[in-house]
Coordinates of C-alpha atoms in Angstrom, one line a residue:
X1 CA 127.4 29.0 24.6
X2 CA 130.3 30.2 22.4
X3 CA 133.5 28.1 22.2
X4 CA 135.3 31.1 23.7
X5 CA 132.9 31.3 26.7
X6 CA 133.0 27.5 27.2
X7 CA 136.8 27.6 27.2
X8 CA 137.0 30.4 29.7
X9 CA 134.6 28.5 32.1
X10 CA 136.6 25.3 31.8
X11 CA 139.8 27.0 32.8
X12 CA 138.7 28.5 36.1
X13 CA 141.0 28.1 39.0
X14 CA 138.5 28.9 41.8
X15 CA 135.2 27.8 40.3
X16 CA 133.7 24.5 39.2
X17 CA 130.6 24.8 37.0
X18 CA 127.7 22.4 36.6
X19 CA 125.2 23.3 33.9
X20 CA 121.9 21.4 33.4
X21 CA 118.2 22.3 32.5
X22 CA 118.6 26.0 32.8
X23 CA 120.3 25.8 36.2
X24 CA 124.0 26.6 36.6
X25 CA 125.7 25.7 39.8
X26 CA 129.0 27.5 40.6
X27 CA 131.0 25.8 43.4
X28 CA 133.7 28.0 44.8
X29 CA 137.0 26.8 46.3
X30 CA 140.1 28.6 47.6
X31 CA 141.9 26.1 49.9
X32 CA 143.0 26.0 52.6
X33 CA 141.1 28.9 54.1
X34 CA 138.4 29.3 51.4
X35 CA 138.5 33.1 51.5
X36 CA 137.5 35.3 48.6
X37 CA 140.4 36.9 46.7
X38 CA 140.5 39.5 43.8
X39 CA 141.4 36.8 41.2
X40 CA 138.4 34.8 42.2
X41 CA 136.2 37.9 41.8
X42 CA 137.7 38.3 38.3
X43 CA 136.7 34.7 37.5
X44 CA 133.2 35.3 38.7
X45 CA 133.0 38.3 36.4
X46 CA 134.0 36.1 33.5
X47 CA 131.4 33.6 34.5
X48 CA 128.7 36.3 34.3
X49 CA 130.0 37.4 30.9
X50 CA 129.5 33.8 29.6
X51 CA 126.1 33.3 31.2
X52 CA 124.7 36.7 30.2
X53 CA 125.5 35.9 26.6
X54 CA 123.1 33.0 26.7
X55 CA 119.3 32.9 26.6
X56 CA 118.8 29.5 28.3
X57 CA 120.1 30.3 31.8
X58 CA 117.3 30.6 34.4
X59 CA 119.0 30.2 37.8
X60 CA 122.6 30.6 39.0
X61 CA 123.5 28.9 42.3
X62 CA 126.6 29.7 44.2
X63 CA 127.9 27.3 47.0
X64 CA 131.1 26.5 48.7
X65 CA 133.3 23.5 48.0
X66 CA 134.6 23.0 51.6
X67 CA 132.6 21.2 54.2
X68 CA 131.1 23.7 56.5
X69 CA 132.3 26.8 54.6
X70 CA 130.4 29.0 52.0
X71 CA 133.0 31.8 51.8
X72 CA 135.0 32.2 55.0
X73 CA 135.5 36.0 54.4
X74 CA 137.4 38.3 52.1
X75 CA 141.1 37.5 52.2
X76 CA 142.5 39.6 55.1
X77 CA 146.0 39.4 53.7
X78 CA 144.9 41.4 50.6
X79 CA 143.1 43.9 52.8
X80 CA 146.2 44.3 55.1
X81 CA 148.4 45.1 52.1
X82 CA 145.9 47.7 51.0
X83 CA 145.8 49.2 54.5
X84 CA 149.6 49.4 54.7
X85 CA 149.8 51.0 51.3
X86 CA 147.2 53.6 52.3
X87 CA 149.3 54.5 55.3
X88 CA 152.6 54.8 53.4
X89 CA 151.3 56.4 50.2
X90 CA 149.1 59.5 50.1
X91 CA 145.8 58.9 48.3
X92 CA 145.8 60.5 44.9
X93 CA 143.6 63.6 44.4
X94 CA 140.2 62.5 43.0
X95 CA 139.7 63.1 39.3
X96 CA 136.7 62.4 37.1
X97 CA 133.7 60.3 38.1
X98 CA 134.3 58.1 41.2
X99 CA 134.3 54.4 40.4
X100 CA 133.1 51.6 42.6
X101 CA 135.7 48.9 43.2
X102 CA 135.5 45.5 41.4
X103 CA 133.7 43.6 44.1
X104 CA 131.0 46.2 44.3
X105 CA 130.6 46.1 40.5
X106 CA 130.3 42.3 40.5
X107 CA 127.6 42.3 43.2
X108 CA 125.6 44.9 41.3
X109 CA 125.9 42.6 38.2
X110 CA 124.3 39.8 40.2
X111 CA 121.4 42.1 41.1
X112 CA 121.0 43.2 37.4
X113 CA 121.4 39.7 35.9
X114 CA 118.4 38.5 33.9
X115 CA 118.4 35.1 35.7
X116 CA 117.7 34.4 39.4
X117 CA 120.7 34.1 41.7
X118 CA 120.9 31.9 44.8
X119 CA 123.5 31.7 47.6
X120 CA 123.4 28.2 48.9
X121 CA 125.1 28.9 52.2
X122 CA 126.6 25.6 53.3
X123 CA 128.5 26.8 56.3
X124 CA 130.5 29.7 57.8
X125 CA 130.4 33.0 56.0
X126 CA 131.4 36.4 57.3
X127 CA 132.5 39.8 55.9
X128 CA 132.9 39.7 52.2
X129 CA 131.5 36.2 52.0
X130 CA 128.2 37.3 53.5
X131 CA 128.3 40.5 51.4
X132 CA 128.5 38.2 48.4
X133 CA 125.4 36.3 49.6
X134 CA 123.6 39.6 50.2
X135 CA 124.0 40.4 46.5
X136 CA 122.1 37.2 45.5
X137 CA 118.3 37.2 45.1
X138 CA 117.9 34.3 47.5
X139 CA 119.9 33.0 50.5
X140 CA 119.3 29.4 51.4
X141 CA 121.2 28.2 54.4
X142 CA 122.2 24.8 55.8
X143 CA 121.1 24.2 59.3
X144 CA 124.0 23.7 61.7
X145 CA 126.5 25.0 64.2
X146 CA 128.1 27.8 62.3
X147 CA 127.9 31.6 62.0
X148 CA 127.0 34.3 59.5
X149 CA 127.8 38.0 60.0
X150 CA 129.7 41.2 59.3
X151 CA 132.3 41.4 62.1
X152 CA 134.7 43.8 60.4
X153 CA 134.6 46.4 63.2
X154 CA 136.5 43.8 65.3
X155 CA 139.6 44.4 63.1
X156 CA 139.2 48.1 62.8
X157 CA 137.3 48.4 59.5
X158 CA 133.7 48.4 58.3
X159 CA 132.0 46.2 55.8
X160 CA 133.3 47.4 52.4
X161 CA 131.3 45.5 49.8
X162 CA 127.8 46.8 50.5
X163 CA 127.2 45.3 53.9
X164 CA 126.3 48.5 55.7
X165 CA 123.9 49.5 53.0
X166 CA 122.3 46.1 52.4
X167 CA 122.0 45.2 56.1
X168 CA 120.2 48.5 56.7
X169 CA 117.8 48.0 53.8
X170 CA 117.1 44.4 54.6
X171 CA 117.0 44.4 58.4
X172 CA 116.4 48.1 59.2
X173 CA 118.8 50.7 60.5
X174 CA 118.5 49.7 64.2
X175 CA 119.3 46.1 63.6
X176 CA 122.1 46.9 61.2
X177 CA 123.7 49.2 63.8
X178 CA 123.5 46.6 66.5
X179 CA 124.9 43.8 64.4
X180 CA 127.7 45.8 62.7
X181 CA 128.9 48.0 65.5
X182 CA 129.1 45.1 67.9
X183 CA 130.5 42.8 65.1
X184 CA 127.8 40.2 66.0
X185 CA 127.4 37.0 64.1
X186 CA 124.2 34.9 63.8
X187 CA 123.3 31.2 63.8
X188 CA 121.3 30.0 60.7
X189 CA 118.2 29.9 62.8
X190 CA 118.6 33.5 64.0
X191 CA 119.5 34.6 60.5
X192 CA 116.2 33.1 59.3
X193 CA 114.2 34.7 62.2
X194 CA 115.5 38.2 61.3
X195 CA 115.0 37.8 57.6
X196 CA 118.7 37.6 56.6
X197 CA 118.2 34.2 54.9
X198 CA 115.0 32.9 53.1
X199 CA 115.2 29.2 54.1
X200 CA 117.1 26.9 56.4
X201 CA 117.3 23.3 55.4
X202 CA 118.5 20.3 57.4
X203 CA 121.8 18.7 56.4
X204 CA 120.4 15.6 54.7
X205 CA 117.9 17.7 52.8
X206 CA 120.1 20.7 51.9
X207 CA 121.3 19.8 48.4
X208 CA 118.0 18.3 47.1
X209 CA 116.1 21.2 48.7
X210 CA 118.3 23.8 47.0
X211 CA 118.0 21.9 43.7
X212 CA 114.2 21.7 44.0
X213 CA 114.0 25.4 44.9
X214 CA 116.1 26.3 41.8
X215 CA 114.1 23.9 39.5
X216 CA 110.8 25.5 40.6
X217 CA 112.2 29.0 39.7
X218 CA 113.6 27.7 36.4
X219 CA 110.2 26.4 35.4
X220 CA 108.6 29.8 35.8
X221 CA 108.2 32.6 33.2
X222 CA 111.7 33.8 32.5
X223 CA 110.7 37.2 31.2
X224 CA 108.4 37.8 34.1
X225 CA 111.1 36.8 36.7
X226 CA 113.6 39.1 35.1
X227 CA 111.1 42.0 34.9
X228 CA 110.1 41.5 38.6
X229 CA 113.8 41.6 39.6
X230 CA 114.3 44.9 37.8
X231 CA 111.1 46.4 39.2
X232 CA 111.8 45.4 42.8
X233 CA 115.5 46.4 42.8
X234 CA 115.1 49.6 40.9
X235 CA 111.9 50.6 42.6
X236 CA 113.2 50.1 46.1
X237 CA 115.6 53.0 45.6
X238 CA 113.0 55.4 44.3
X239 CA 110.1 57.5 45.6
X240 CA 106.8 55.6 45.2
X241 CA 105.5 57.4 42.1
X242 CA 108.8 57.0 40.3
X243 CA 108.9 53.3 41.3
X244 CA 105.4 52.8 39.9
X245 CA 106.7 54.0 36.6
X246 CA 109.4 51.4 36.8
X247 CA 106.8 48.7 37.5
X248 CA 104.6 50.0 34.7
X249 CA 107.6 49.8 32.3
X250 CA 108.3 46.2 33.2
X251 CA 104.6 45.3 33.1
X252 CA 104.4 46.6 29.6
X253 CA 107.5 44.6 28.6
X254 CA 105.8 41.4 29.9
X255 CA 102.5 42.2 28.2
X256 CA 104.4 42.6 24.8
X257 CA 105.9 39.1 25.1
X258 CA 104.7 36.0 23.3
X259 CA 104.9 34.1 26.6
X260 CA 102.4 36.4 28.3
X261 CA 99.9 36.4 25.4
X262 CA 100.1 32.6 25.1
X263 CA 99.9 31.8 28.8
X264 CA 96.9 34.0 29.4
X265 CA 95.0 32.8 26.4
X266 CA 95.9 29.2 27.2
X267 CA 94.8 29.7 30.8
X268 CA 91.4 31.1 29.6
X269 CA 91.0 28.1 27.3
X270 CA 92.1 25.6 29.9
X271 CA 95.1 24.5 27.8
X272 CA 98.7 23.9 28.9
X273 CA 101.5 26.2 27.7
X274 CA 105.3 26.2 27.5
X275 CA 107.5 29.2 28.3
X276 CA 109.6 30.2 25.3
X277 CA 111.4 33.2 26.8
X278 CA 110.2 35.6 24.2

């Protein structure tokens, strides 16, 4: 990591970073409410800048610093100011190419990152907090008496950071309509049952289970993992034939790597191999 990137990461206000063996853990804190704010999103972007400049990062874990809270929700005070401004000031006429807002752009960066991303959901998360988690490749939840959901219609808005779209793609249109229009939230067990989260771990096993999950991913072929992410995410938005071309492109990238050639030949010869990431 460059000294500039290391300096930026050490000066974060909202993020604490632990970095070991290819696994980076980002613990998020914004006391007392532990909501997500624009300045925190800006720091998260800087974190991705630093990590994407490296070739040794395999997994990035996000979790909450507060007991029983992942990210409570996006800061309603910021949203209220925006709503009041929208009422008092006419919206400017659109010009040029429309731009997604910063939070959308950050979540899309998570999807495109060459490393695997994990939301280690250690407690309540709603609205923008859950939308953040939806942008991660995996959602691992702590078992307990807390809720996950997108209740924005209860305060007169809709999910605004991809929640409507990712819920529909992940859970199906009917389930997304039911949950979002009624502002329903789910227990961790119900979230697991409907496919919103990938695993639920008991309290005493949560941290070691997340660490073991991440370590297993970090031990796997980095080029293949990144290629599979690209193929799945890009292909899911395309007609089948176009998506097969995406898969073929990523397959060819893997086949041209030293890792693939070494691993397959070593497997045939019954010999061990070590991933090099090239």
